[in-house]
Amino acid sequence: EKGFSLTELAITIAIIGIIALISVPAVLNTWNNLKLNLAASKLSADIRYARELAVSYRCAGSSCLTNKKCGVEFFTATNSYQVFCLNGTTKTLVTDPMTRTNMTINFSNIPEFAGVSLSAVSACVGGSCATKEIRIDSSGQPSDGTNAVYTAPATATISCGGASRTVRVIQQTGFTEIV
């Protein structure tokens, strides 16, 4: 007779089920890593954008805005951060060039970042690592909210599905790297 027996079909279905059970965690892990890498790239790009804005205020002469700085402020409790510029003590949120809205990024409200969390921020000045804000001056050098220069790279750690990525801001240059 032509065709498959019930036993052959049951064995085939069982093998397909076992392969599916083995592959589903790998697919989910890959998906979480993609979201995590995307979120880390977004955060790194936004810090670089704040640096570029700050450096764009660099000039020579008496008409310079010497106390103009830009930066990023982190809110781990709400899983968000915002990009801002300072003119003296006046903080203004930066307008996102893509969306034309304030650059406030909340990972919980963006579908592409579902499950991603801003888990830790560390910016050390002297012995204290309590700062949750990175300010960058017109020379590109980062500092904390009191204008003290960092003694170590500032870091922001994001996590998703048990994995994490850390965006580091190098203390001398303000450049970012993802580790």
mmCIF file of C-alpha atoms in Angstrom, residues 11 16 60 63 66 127 160:
data_model
loop_
_atom_site.group_PDB
_atom_site.id
_atom_site.type_symbol
_atom_site.label_atom_id
_atom_site.label_comp_id
_atom_site.label_asym_id
_atom_site.label_seq_id
_atom_site.Cartn_x
_atom_site.Cartn_y
_atom_site.Cartn_z
ATOM 1 C CA ILE A 11 7.020 9.546 15.061
ATOM 2 C CA ILE A 16 9.032 17.949 14.732
ATOM 3 C CA ALA A 60 36.360 81.743 19.700
ATOM 4 C CA SER A 63 30.357 86.282 21.930
ATOM 5 C CA THR A 66 30.919 79.476 27.210
ATOM 6 C CA GLY A 127 34.390 58.448 45.507
ATOM 7 C CA CYS A 160 16.565 42.279 28.397
#
